Coordinates of C-alpha atoms in Angstrom, one line a residue:
M1 CA -10.4 145.9 -71.7
P2 CA -7.4 144.2 -69.9
Q3 CA -7.6 144.1 -66.1
N4 CA -4.2 145.4 -65.0
L5 CA -2.8 146.2 -61.6
D6 CA -2.0 149.9 -61.0
A7 CA -1.6 152.1 -58.0
V8 CA -5.5 152.8 -57.9
A9 CA -6.2 149.2 -58.0
V10 CA -3.7 148.4 -55.2
R11 CA -5.5 151.1 -53.1
A12 CA -8.8 149.6 -53.8
W13 CA -7.5 146.1 -53.0
C14 CA -6.4 147.3 -49.6
R15 CA -9.7 148.8 -48.7
L16 CA -11.7 145.9 -50.0
A17 CA -9.4 143.5 -48.1
L18 CA -9.9 145.5 -44.9
D19 CA -13.6 145.4 -45.4
A20 CA -13.6 141.6 -46.0
L21 CA -11.5 140.8 -43.0
G22 CA -13.6 143.1 -40.9
R23 CA -16.7 141.1 -41.9
A24 CA -14.9 137.7 -41.4
R25 CA -13.0 138.7 -38.4
E26 CA -15.1 137.0 -35.8
E27 CA -15.5 133.9 -37.9
I28 CA -11.8 133.6 -38.5
D29 CA -11.1 134.2 -34.7
S30 CA -13.5 131.4 -33.9
I31 CA -11.7 128.7 -36.0
N32 CA -8.1 129.8 -34.7
V33 CA -6.7 126.5 -33.1
Y34 CA -3.2 126.4 -34.5
P35 CA -0.5 127.0 -33.5
V36 CA -2.2 128.4 -30.4
A37 CA -5.9 128.6 -29.8
D38 CA -6.0 132.1 -28.6
G39 CA -8.9 133.2 -31.0
D40 CA -7.2 136.3 -32.4
T41 CA -6.1 135.4 -36.0
G42 CA -8.9 137.4 -37.7
T43 CA -8.3 140.4 -35.5
N44 CA -4.6 140.3 -36.1
L45 CA -5.1 140.0 -39.9
Y46 CA -7.5 142.9 -39.8
L47 CA -5.0 145.1 -37.8
T48 CA -2.2 144.2 -40.3
V49 CA -4.1 145.1 -43.3
E50 CA -5.5 148.3 -41.6
S51 CA -2.0 149.3 -41.2
A52 CA -1.1 148.5 -44.8
S53 CA -4.2 150.4 -46.0
Q54 CA -3.3 153.5 -44.0
A55 CA 0.2 153.5 -45.5
V56 CA -1.2 153.4 -49.0
D57 CA -3.6 156.2 -48.2
A58 CA -0.7 158.3 -46.9
V59 CA 1.3 157.9 -50.0
F60 CA -1.7 158.9 -52.2
T61 CA -2.2 162.1 -49.9
G62 CA 1.6 162.9 -50.3
H63 CA 1.3 162.9 -54.1
E64 CA -1.8 165.0 -54.4
P65 CA -3.0 166.3 -56.8
S66 CA -1.2 163.6 -58.9
R67 CA -0.9 160.0 -57.7
P68 CA 1.9 157.7 -56.9
S69 CA 3.5 155.0 -59.1
L70 CA 2.7 151.3 -58.7
A71 CA 6.1 150.8 -57.2
E72 CA 5.7 153.4 -54.6
T73 CA 2.2 152.2 -53.7
V74 CA 3.2 148.5 -53.2
R75 CA 6.2 149.5 -51.2
A76 CA 4.1 151.6 -48.9
M77 CA 1.6 148.7 -48.6
A78 CA 4.4 146.3 -47.6
H79 CA 5.9 148.8 -45.2
G80 CA 2.7 149.5 -43.5
A81 CA 2.0 145.8 -43.1
L82 CA 5.5 145.2 -41.7
I83 CA 5.1 147.9 -39.0
G84 CA 1.6 147.0 -38.2
A85 CA 1.8 143.2 -38.3
R86 CA 0.1 141.5 -35.4
G87 CA 0.5 137.8 -34.4
N88 CA 1.8 134.9 -36.3
S89 CA -0.7 135.3 -39.1
G90 CA -0.2 139.0 -39.5
T91 CA 3.5 138.7 -39.6
I92 CA 3.3 136.0 -42.4
L93 CA 0.8 138.1 -44.3
S94 CA 3.2 141.1 -44.2
Q95 CA 5.9 139.0 -45.7
L96 CA 3.6 137.8 -48.5
L97 CA 2.9 141.5 -49.3
R98 CA 6.6 142.3 -49.1
G99 CA 7.3 139.4 -51.6
M100 CA 4.8 140.8 -54.0
A101 CA 6.1 144.3 -53.7
Q102 CA 9.6 143.1 -54.5
V103 CA 8.3 142.0 -57.9
L104 CA 5.7 144.7 -58.5
G105 CA 8.1 147.4 -57.3
G106 CA 11.0 146.1 -59.6
A107 CA 13.3 144.8 -56.7
D108 CA 13.5 141.3 -58.2
G109 CA 15.7 142.3 -61.1
E110 CA 13.0 142.9 -63.5
D111 CA 12.7 146.6 -64.5
A112 CA 9.1 147.2 -63.2
S113 CA 9.8 150.2 -60.9
E114 CA 8.9 152.7 -63.6
A115 CA 5.9 150.9 -64.9
D116 CA 2.4 152.4 -64.2
H117 CA 0.8 149.1 -64.1
A118 CA 1.6 145.3 -63.8
D119 CA 0.3 142.7 -66.3
G120 CA -0.8 139.1 -65.7
P121 CA 2.8 137.5 -66.0
T122 CA 4.1 140.1 -63.6
L123 CA 1.4 139.3 -61.0
E124 CA 2.1 135.6 -61.5
R125 CA 5.7 136.3 -60.5
A126 CA 4.6 138.5 -57.6
L127 CA 2.4 135.7 -56.2
R128 CA 5.3 133.1 -56.5
Q129 CA 7.8 135.5 -54.8
A130 CA 5.3 136.1 -52.1
A131 CA 4.8 132.3 -51.3
E132 CA 8.5 131.7 -51.4
S133 CA 9.6 134.5 -49.3
A134 CA 6.9 133.6 -46.7
Y135 CA 8.2 130.1 -46.5
Q136 CA 11.8 131.5 -46.0
A137 CA 10.6 133.7 -43.1
V138 CA 9.1 130.9 -41.0
A139 CA 11.8 129.0 -39.1
H140 CA 10.0 125.6 -39.4
P141 CA 7.2 125.7 -42.0
V142 CA 4.2 123.4 -41.4
E143 CA 1.9 122.3 -44.1
G144 CA -1.9 122.8 -43.7
T145 CA -1.3 126.5 -42.8
V146 CA -1.4 129.8 -44.7
L147 CA 1.9 128.9 -46.2
T148 CA 0.3 125.9 -48.0
V149 CA -2.7 128.1 -49.2
A150 CA -0.2 130.8 -50.5
T151 CA 1.7 128.3 -52.5
A152 CA -1.4 126.7 -53.9
A153 CA -2.5 130.2 -55.1
A154 CA 0.9 130.8 -56.7
N155 CA 0.7 127.4 -58.5
A156 CA -2.8 128.1 -59.7
A157 CA -1.7 131.6 -61.0
S158 CA 1.2 130.2 -62.9
G159 CA -1.2 128.1 -64.9
A160 CA -3.5 131.1 -65.8
E161 CA -3.3 132.8 -69.1
G162 CA -4.4 136.5 -69.6
D163 CA -4.5 139.8 -67.6
C164 CA -4.3 140.4 -63.9
G165 CA -7.9 139.8 -63.4
A166 CA -7.6 136.1 -64.8
V167 CA -4.4 135.5 -62.8
A168 CA -6.0 136.8 -59.5
R169 CA -9.1 134.8 -60.0
A170 CA -7.0 131.6 -60.6
A171 CA -5.0 132.3 -57.5
Y172 CA -8.2 132.8 -55.5
E173 CA -9.7 129.6 -56.7
G174 CA -6.5 127.7 -56.0
A175 CA -6.4 129.1 -52.5
C176 CA -10.1 128.2 -51.8
A177 CA -9.3 124.6 -52.9
A178 CA -6.1 124.4 -50.8
L179 CA -8.0 125.9 -47.8
D180 CA -10.6 123.1 -48.0
E181 CA -7.7 120.5 -47.8
T182 CA -6.0 121.9 -44.7
P183 CA -7.9 119.8 -42.1
G184 CA -6.4 116.7 -43.7
Q185 CA -2.9 118.1 -43.6
L186 CA -2.7 119.4 -40.0
A187 CA -3.9 117.1 -37.2
A188 CA -5.0 120.0 -34.8
L189 CA -7.4 121.3 -37.6
G190 CA -8.7 117.8 -38.3
R191 CA -9.5 117.2 -34.7
A192 CA -11.3 120.5 -34.4
G193 CA -13.1 120.1 -37.8
V194 CA -12.0 123.5 -39.0
V195 CA -9.9 125.0 -41.8
D196 CA -6.7 126.9 -41.1
A197 CA -7.5 130.4 -39.8
G198 CA -4.7 132.1 -41.4
G199 CA -5.4 130.5 -44.8
R200 CA -9.0 131.6 -44.6
G201 CA -7.7 135.1 -44.0
L202 CA -5.6 134.9 -47.1
V203 CA -8.6 133.7 -49.1
A204 CA -10.4 136.9 -48.1
V205 CA -7.4 139.0 -49.2
L206 CA -7.1 137.3 -52.6
G207 CA -11.0 137.5 -53.1
A208 CA -10.5 141.3 -52.4
L209 CA -7.8 141.4 -55.1
V210 CA -10.3 139.8 -57.6
G211 CA -12.8 142.4 -56.6
A212 CA -10.4 145.3 -57.1
L213 CA -9.4 144.2 -60.5
S214 CA -12.9 143.1 -61.8
G215 CA -15.2 145.3 -59.8
E216 CA -17.2 142.2 -58.8
T217 CA -18.1 141.4 -55.2
V218 CA -16.6 138.1 -54.2
V219 CA -18.8 136.4 -51.7
L220 CA -16.8 134.1 -49.3
K221 CA -18.5 130.9 -47.9
S222 CA -18.5 130.7 -44.1
T223 CA -16.0 128.5 -42.4
A224 CA -17.2 129.0 -38.8
P225 CA -17.2 125.8 -36.7
K226 CA -20.6 124.2 -36.3
S227 CA -19.8 123.4 -32.7
A228 CA -20.6 126.1 -30.3
A229 CA -18.3 124.5 -27.8
L230 CA -15.3 124.7 -30.2
K231 CA -16.0 128.4 -30.9
N232 CA -16.2 129.2 -27.1
S233 CA -12.9 127.2 -26.5
A234 CA -11.0 128.8 -29.3
A235 CA -11.6 132.4 -28.6
P236 CA -10.6 134.2 -25.4
K237 CA -13.5 135.5 -23.4
G238 CA -11.5 138.7 -22.2
A239 CA -8.2 140.1 -21.8
A240 CA -6.5 142.2 -19.1
F241 CA -3.9 144.7 -20.4
K242 CA -0.8 146.4 -18.7
S243 CA 1.5 148.8 -20.5
T244 CA 5.0 149.6 -19.0
G245 CA 8.2 151.1 -20.0
S246 CA 9.0 154.4 -21.8
G247 CA 11.0 155.7 -24.9
H248 CA 11.4 153.7 -28.0
A249 CA 11.1 150.4 -26.3
R250 CA 7.6 150.7 -25.0
V251 CA 6.4 147.3 -23.9
E252 CA 2.7 146.3 -24.0
A253 CA 1.9 143.1 -22.0
V254 CA -1.2 141.1 -22.6
V255 CA -2.7 138.4 -20.5
C256 CA -5.2 136.2 -22.4
E257 CA -7.7 134.9 -19.9
D258 CA -9.9 131.7 -20.3
L259 CA -7.8 130.0 -22.9
P260 CA -8.3 126.2 -23.1
G261 CA -6.4 124.4 -20.4
D262 CA -4.6 122.1 -22.8
V263 CA -2.9 124.9 -24.8
G264 CA 0.6 123.5 -24.2
G265 CA 3.8 124.8 -25.7
P266 CA 5.5 128.1 -24.7
A267 CA 3.8 130.5 -22.4
F268 CA 4.4 133.8 -24.1
E269 CA 4.2 135.4 -27.6
V270 CA 6.7 138.0 -28.2
I271 CA 6.6 140.5 -31.1
Y272 CA 8.7 143.5 -31.8
L273 CA 9.9 145.7 -34.7
L274 CA 13.8 145.6 -35.0
E275 CA 16.2 147.9 -36.6
A276 CA 19.3 145.7 -37.4
D277 CA 21.5 144.6 -40.3
D278 CA 21.1 141.3 -42.1
T279 CA 24.1 139.6 -40.2
A280 CA 22.7 140.5 -36.8
V281 CA 19.2 139.2 -37.8
A282 CA 20.8 135.9 -39.0
R283 CA 22.3 135.4 -35.6
L284 CA 19.0 136.4 -33.9
R285 CA 17.1 133.8 -35.8
T286 CA 19.4 131.1 -34.5
R287 CA 19.2 132.3 -31.0
L288 CA 15.4 132.6 -31.0
D289 CA 14.9 129.2 -32.7
R290 CA 16.7 127.8 -29.6
L291 CA 14.4 129.7 -27.1
G292 CA 11.1 128.7 -28.6
D293 CA 8.9 128.0 -31.6
S294 CA 6.6 129.7 -34.2
L295 CA 9.4 131.8 -35.1
V296 CA 8.9 134.1 -38.0
V297 CA 11.2 137.0 -38.9
V298 CA 10.1 139.2 -41.8
G299 CA 11.4 142.4 -43.4
G300 CA 14.6 143.6 -44.7
D301 CA 16.6 146.8 -45.5
G302 CA 17.3 147.3 -41.9
L303 CA 13.7 147.0 -40.5
W304 CA 12.4 143.7 -39.3
N305 CA 9.3 142.3 -37.6
V306 CA 10.1 139.5 -35.2
H307 CA 7.5 137.0 -33.8
V308 CA 8.3 134.0 -31.5
H309 CA 6.5 131.9 -28.9
V310 CA 8.9 131.3 -25.8
D311 CA 8.8 130.6 -22.2
D312 CA 11.3 133.2 -21.3
A313 CA 10.0 136.5 -22.8
G314 CA 12.8 138.5 -21.3
A315 CA 15.4 136.5 -23.1
A316 CA 13.6 137.0 -26.4
V317 CA 13.6 140.7 -25.9
E318 CA 17.3 140.7 -24.8
A319 CA 18.2 138.9 -27.9
G320 CA 16.6 141.7 -29.9
V321 CA 18.5 144.3 -28.0
E322 CA 21.8 142.6 -28.7
A323 CA 20.9 142.4 -32.4
G324 CA 19.9 145.9 -32.8
R325 CA 17.1 148.4 -31.7
P326 CA 13.8 146.8 -30.8
H327 CA 10.7 148.8 -30.3
R328 CA 6.8 148.4 -30.4
I329 CA 7.5 145.4 -28.1
R330 CA 4.3 143.3 -27.4
I331 CA 4.2 140.4 -25.1
T332 CA 1.2 138.1 -24.8
H333 CA 0.8 135.5 -22.0
F334 CA -1.1 132.4 -23.2
G335 CA -1.4 131.0 -19.8
V336 CA -4.5 130.5 -17.7
G337 CA -3.0 131.5 -14.3
D338 CA -0.4 130.1 -11.9
A339 CA -0.2 126.3 -12.0
H340 CA -0.1 126.3 -8.2
T341 CA -2.6 128.9 -7.2
G342 CA -5.1 128.4 -10.0
P343 CA -6.7 131.2 -12.2
Q344 CA -6.8 134.6 -10.6
P345 CA -10.3 136.1 -10.3
P346 CA -10.8 139.1 -12.8
R347 CA -10.4 142.5 -11.2
E348 CA -13.5 144.6 -10.7
R349 CA -14.2 147.0 -13.5
A350 CA -14.0 150.8 -12.8
Q351 CA -17.2 152.7 -13.4
R352 CA -15.6 155.2 -15.8
A353 CA -12.5 155.9 -17.7
V354 CA -11.0 158.2 -20.2
V355 CA -8.9 156.9 -23.1
A356 CA -7.0 159.5 -25.1
V357 CA -4.7 159.3 -28.2
V358 CA -1.7 161.4 -27.2
P359 CA 1.3 162.7 -29.2
G360 CA 4.5 162.9 -27.2
E361 CA 5.8 161.4 -24.0
G362 CA 5.3 164.6 -22.0
L363 CA 1.7 164.9 -22.8
A364 CA 1.2 161.2 -22.3
G365 CA 2.5 161.6 -18.7
L366 CA 0.3 164.7 -18.2
Y367 CA -2.8 162.8 -19.4
A368 CA -1.9 159.7 -17.2
E369 CA -1.5 162.0 -14.2
A370 CA -5.1 163.1 -14.9
G371 CA -6.2 159.5 -14.9
A372 CA -6.5 158.9 -18.6
T373 CA -5.5 155.7 -20.3
T374 CA -3.2 156.8 -23.1
V375 CA -2.4 155.6 -26.6
P376 CA 1.0 157.1 -27.4
T377 CA 1.5 158.0 -31.2
R378 CA 4.7 158.4 -33.3
V379 CA 5.0 161.0 -36.0
G380 CA 3.6 159.5 -39.2
E381 CA 2.3 156.5 -37.5
P382 CA -1.3 157.1 -36.4
P383 CA -2.9 154.3 -34.2
A384 CA -5.0 151.7 -35.8
S385 CA -8.6 151.1 -34.5
G386 CA -7.4 147.8 -32.8
E387 CA -4.9 149.8 -30.8
L388 CA -7.7 152.0 -29.5
V389 CA -9.8 149.0 -28.7
D390 CA -7.0 147.5 -26.8
A391 CA -6.7 150.7 -24.8
I392 CA -10.4 150.7 -24.0
R393 CA -10.0 147.1 -22.8
R394 CA -7.0 148.1 -20.7
A395 CA -9.0 150.9 -19.0
H396 CA -11.2 148.1 -17.8
A397 CA -14.3 150.4 -17.1
R398 CA -18.0 150.1 -17.7
E399 CA -18.0 153.5 -19.2
V400 CA -15.4 155.0 -21.4
V401 CA -14.9 158.6 -22.8
L402 CA -12.7 158.4 -26.0
L403 CA -10.6 161.4 -27.0
P404 CA -9.0 160.8 -30.5
N405 CA -7.3 164.3 -30.4
D406 CA -6.8 164.3 -34.1
A407 CA -9.4 165.1 -36.9
D408 CA -7.9 162.4 -39.1
L409 CA -8.6 159.8 -36.5
R410 CA -12.5 160.3 -36.4
H411 CA -13.2 157.2 -38.5
T412 CA -10.6 155.0 -36.7
A413 CA -12.0 156.1 -33.3
A414 CA -15.6 155.5 -34.4
A415 CA -14.7 152.0 -35.4
A416 CA -13.0 151.4 -32.1
A417 CA -15.9 152.7 -30.2
A418 CA -18.3 150.5 -32.2
Q419 CA -16.2 147.4 -31.4
A420 CA -15.9 148.2 -27.7
R421 CA -19.8 148.6 -27.6
T422 CA -20.1 145.1 -28.9
E423 CA -18.1 143.9 -25.9
G424 CA -20.5 145.6 -23.5
V425 CA -18.6 148.9 -22.8
R426 CA -20.7 152.1 -22.9
V427 CA -18.4 154.4 -25.1
A428 CA -18.9 158.2 -25.7
L429 CA -16.7 159.6 -28.5
I430 CA -15.8 163.3 -28.2
P431 CA -14.5 164.4 -31.5
T432 CA -11.4 166.3 -30.2
R433 CA -9.2 167.4 -33.0
S434 CA -6.1 168.4 -31.0
A435 CA -4.4 167.3 -27.8
V436 CA -5.1 170.8 -26.3
Q437 CA -8.9 170.2 -26.7
G438 CA -8.4 167.0 -24.9
I439 CA -6.7 168.8 -22.1
A440 CA -9.6 171.1 -21.8
A441 CA -12.1 168.2 -21.7
L442 CA -10.0 166.4 -19.1
A443 CA -10.0 169.6 -16.9
V444 CA -13.8 169.4 -16.5
H445 CA -14.1 165.6 -16.2
E446 CA -15.9 164.5 -13.1
P447 CA -16.3 160.7 -12.8
D448 CA -18.7 160.9 -10.0
R449 CA -21.6 162.7 -11.9
R450 CA -23.9 161.0 -14.4
F451 CA -22.3 159.8 -17.6
D452 CA -24.3 161.9 -19.9
E453 CA -23.7 165.0 -17.9
D454 CA -19.9 164.4 -17.9
V455 CA -19.8 163.9 -21.6
V456 CA -21.8 167.0 -22.3
A457 CA -19.4 169.1 -20.0
M458 CA -16.3 167.5 -21.6
T459 CA -17.7 168.1 -25.1
S460 CA -18.5 171.7 -24.4
A461 CA -15.0 172.4 -23.0
A462 CA -13.3 170.8 -25.9
G463 CA -15.6 172.6 -28.5
T464 CA -15.0 176.0 -27.0
T465 CA -11.2 175.5 -27.2
R466 CA -9.6 176.8 -30.4
Y467 CA -6.5 175.0 -31.4
G468 CA -3.4 175.9 -33.3
E469 CA -0.1 174.2 -34.1
L470 CA 3.3 175.1 -35.4
T471 CA 5.0 172.8 -37.8
V472 CA 7.9 173.0 -40.4
A473 CA 7.1 172.8 -44.1
E474 CA 8.8 169.8 -45.7
R475 CA 8.6 171.1 -49.2
Q476 CA 7.3 174.1 -51.4
S477 CA 3.5 174.1 -51.3
W478 CA 0.4 176.2 -51.7
T479 CA -1.4 177.0 -48.4
M480 CA -4.4 179.2 -47.4
A481 CA -1.8 181.8 -46.3
G482 CA 0.2 181.7 -49.6
I483 CA 3.2 179.8 -51.0
C484 CA 5.5 178.2 -48.3
Q485 CA 9.1 177.0 -48.9
A486 CA 10.8 174.0 -47.4
G487 CA 11.9 175.0 -44.0
D488 CA 9.3 177.7 -43.4
V489 CA 7.5 177.7 -40.0
L490 CA 3.8 177.2 -40.6
G491 CA 1.2 178.5 -38.0
L492 CA -2.0 176.5 -38.3
I493 CA -5.4 177.6 -36.7
D494 CA -8.2 175.1 -36.5
G495 CA -6.3 172.9 -39.0
D496 CA -5.6 175.5 -41.7
V497 CA -2.4 177.4 -42.4
A498 CA -2.8 181.0 -41.3
V499 CA 0.7 182.2 -40.9
I500 CA 4.0 181.6 -42.7
G501 CA 7.1 182.6 -40.8
S502 CA 10.8 182.1 -40.4
E503 CA 11.2 182.0 -36.7
V504 CA 9.2 179.9 -34.1
A505 CA 8.7 182.6 -31.5
R506 CA 7.5 185.3 -33.9
T507 CA 5.2 182.9 -35.8
A508 CA 3.8 181.6 -32.5
A509 CA 3.0 185.1 -31.4
E510 CA 1.2 186.1 -34.6
V511 CA -0.8 182.8 -34.2
L512 CA -1.7 183.7 -30.6
D513 CA -2.7 187.2 -31.7
R514 CA -5.1 185.9 -34.3
M515 CA -6.5 183.4 -31.9
L516 CA -6.9 185.8 -29.1
S517 CA -8.6 188.5 -31.4
A518 CA -11.9 186.7 -30.7
G519 CA -11.3 186.7 -27.0
G520 CA -10.1 184.1 -24.5
E521 CA -9.3 183.5 -20.8
M522 CA -6.7 180.8 -21.0
V523 CA -3.7 180.0 -23.3
T524 CA -2.2 176.6 -23.3
L525 CA 1.2 175.9 -24.9
V526 CA 2.7 172.5 -25.5
L527 CA 6.2 172.8 -26.6
G528 CA 8.1 170.2 -28.7
E529 CA 11.4 168.7 -27.7
S530 CA 13.3 171.1 -29.9
V531 CA 11.7 174.3 -28.7
P532 CA 13.9 176.1 -25.9
D533 CA 12.3 177.4 -22.8
T534 CA 13.2 181.0 -23.8
V535 CA 10.4 180.8 -26.4
A536 CA 7.9 179.9 -23.8
E537 CA 9.1 182.9 -21.8
Q538 CA 8.8 185.2 -24.7
L539 CA 5.2 184.0 -25.5
E540 CA 4.0 184.3 -21.8
K541 CA 5.4 187.8 -21.6
H542 CA 3.6 188.8 -24.9
V543 CA 0.3 187.4 -23.6
R544 CA 0.7 188.9 -20.3
E545 CA 1.5 192.4 -21.6
T546 CA -0.9 192.4 -24.5
Y547 CA -4.0 190.8 -23.2
L548 CA -5.4 191.5 -19.7
A549 CA -6.8 188.7 -17.5
V550 CA -5.5 186.0 -19.8
D551 CA -3.5 183.3 -18.1
T552 CA -0.9 181.1 -19.8
V553 CA 0.0 177.4 -18.9
V554 CA 3.0 175.7 -20.5
Y555 CA 3.7 172.0 -20.8
R556 CA 6.5 170.0 -22.5
G557 CA 5.3 167.6 -25.2
G558 CA 8.5 165.6 -25.2
R559 CA 9.7 163.3 -27.9
Q560 CA 7.4 162.5 -30.9
S561 CA 5.2 165.7 -30.2
A562 CA 4.5 168.6 -32.6
L563 CA 6.8 171.6 -32.7
M564 CA 4.1 173.5 -30.7
L565 CA 0.5 173.1 -29.8
I566 CA -1.6 176.1 -28.9
G567 CA -4.9 176.2 -27.2
V568 CA -7.2 179.2 -26.5
E569 CA -10.2 178.7 -24.1

């Protein structure tokens, strides 16, 4: 039976690639010596593919009970990789996936957009387009890198005959052979005695494609350096994190400690998403090329991911502001401390911290005031496990209580907790399913008592808080409360639709009545940006007049928050 690439196979590919990169992450990090020996290539590739995989899962969920087309799936994959790309290697990988999507989704002039699967020749063209578009995205391509491996994969695929399985296997074998040659093509790799880390990651991704099409398990050979000294010098021992700013241009600054002293080159890595037109991006490329090196600009159709190494990080961000609307700005300092004063001693770890995923700027401020380290979320863009790990590191504590505040984040949070534990942090994951449960947990948090006692108290407070939510239906759909139409106000209780209404205040009042029918002493309301204060006043009055001895507290969720969150304790 021919092995062709369809939407289901793409989903399997993403999951297998994520698994392969997860297993190889530390190994790839350890051989990361070019362009900067900052020991994060494996991690960056993992986070990029994780974002792509989440986007594919989301498009499948949106099409239930049917399934999306191949074109919709590969476009979601490419978009997810674009918005989640991390580092030089992740940015290039996102462009490789975008190039494939252009062919598999029919954007290259061939009518593939309506096909339910791709055949061998189509996959060959997709791999060729991927390699070519990646070269175009890099300002100054260097051989012996992932670009070389991608081109070798495309060349090998073009000589294959047969279905997608045969093409993918040829591409994989060609990539493996090219990877082995990279130390002889790039002096930095030859001196270190390692293959290219980005190319090693691409081999893992192509191996996953073979597995998705054939059902076989592709076992990749280890490429970890034999020298322990090399491994220790290539990977950073720790990182200190600081988050500043607000609104759409939130900036995360990262200082990589204990990098090798002979790193050389620019001091900062700057990455951001940019909303801009093609003409503005062309000017931006020219300006950033003058500012630094390792310039990679990927994307299109108004959304771009910009990566560059510079000495003046502010100028790189300002260039983005002039070109369009930058957001998700991330700045990493490669330095090892001030050249005159020497490395700064690491700050003392706190004993305990709370890390919470928070929807909305208002809630983020509330959680921060309570002492929590926050991970802000945007609608439709849940955080990846790497972002949670970064937040745990940023909290810089020996003990961390993690509040995911979303039922759909339980696996992501569990993965982040497991990773943090390997780094010596004691992490307790409280499975909060809503931000109002997190508020209840924070209210009883006492950092001075024993860790286990604190976790039990916070878990109990969260567990005894029922949670509700108001949202607006995007389309006609079947729900637990009946059929809703687009534009209806939906009232959810504990994750299930319980009320269908037409007005926010009335729907919220009915949700409150149902939640309070089982009793309660405290009502928490978190209002979205579009909900007027008069709605809160109506609901407070309703609770006061209907239920004795029940208090109501109101918070503003701000931008990116739900229409309304409701908690009853």
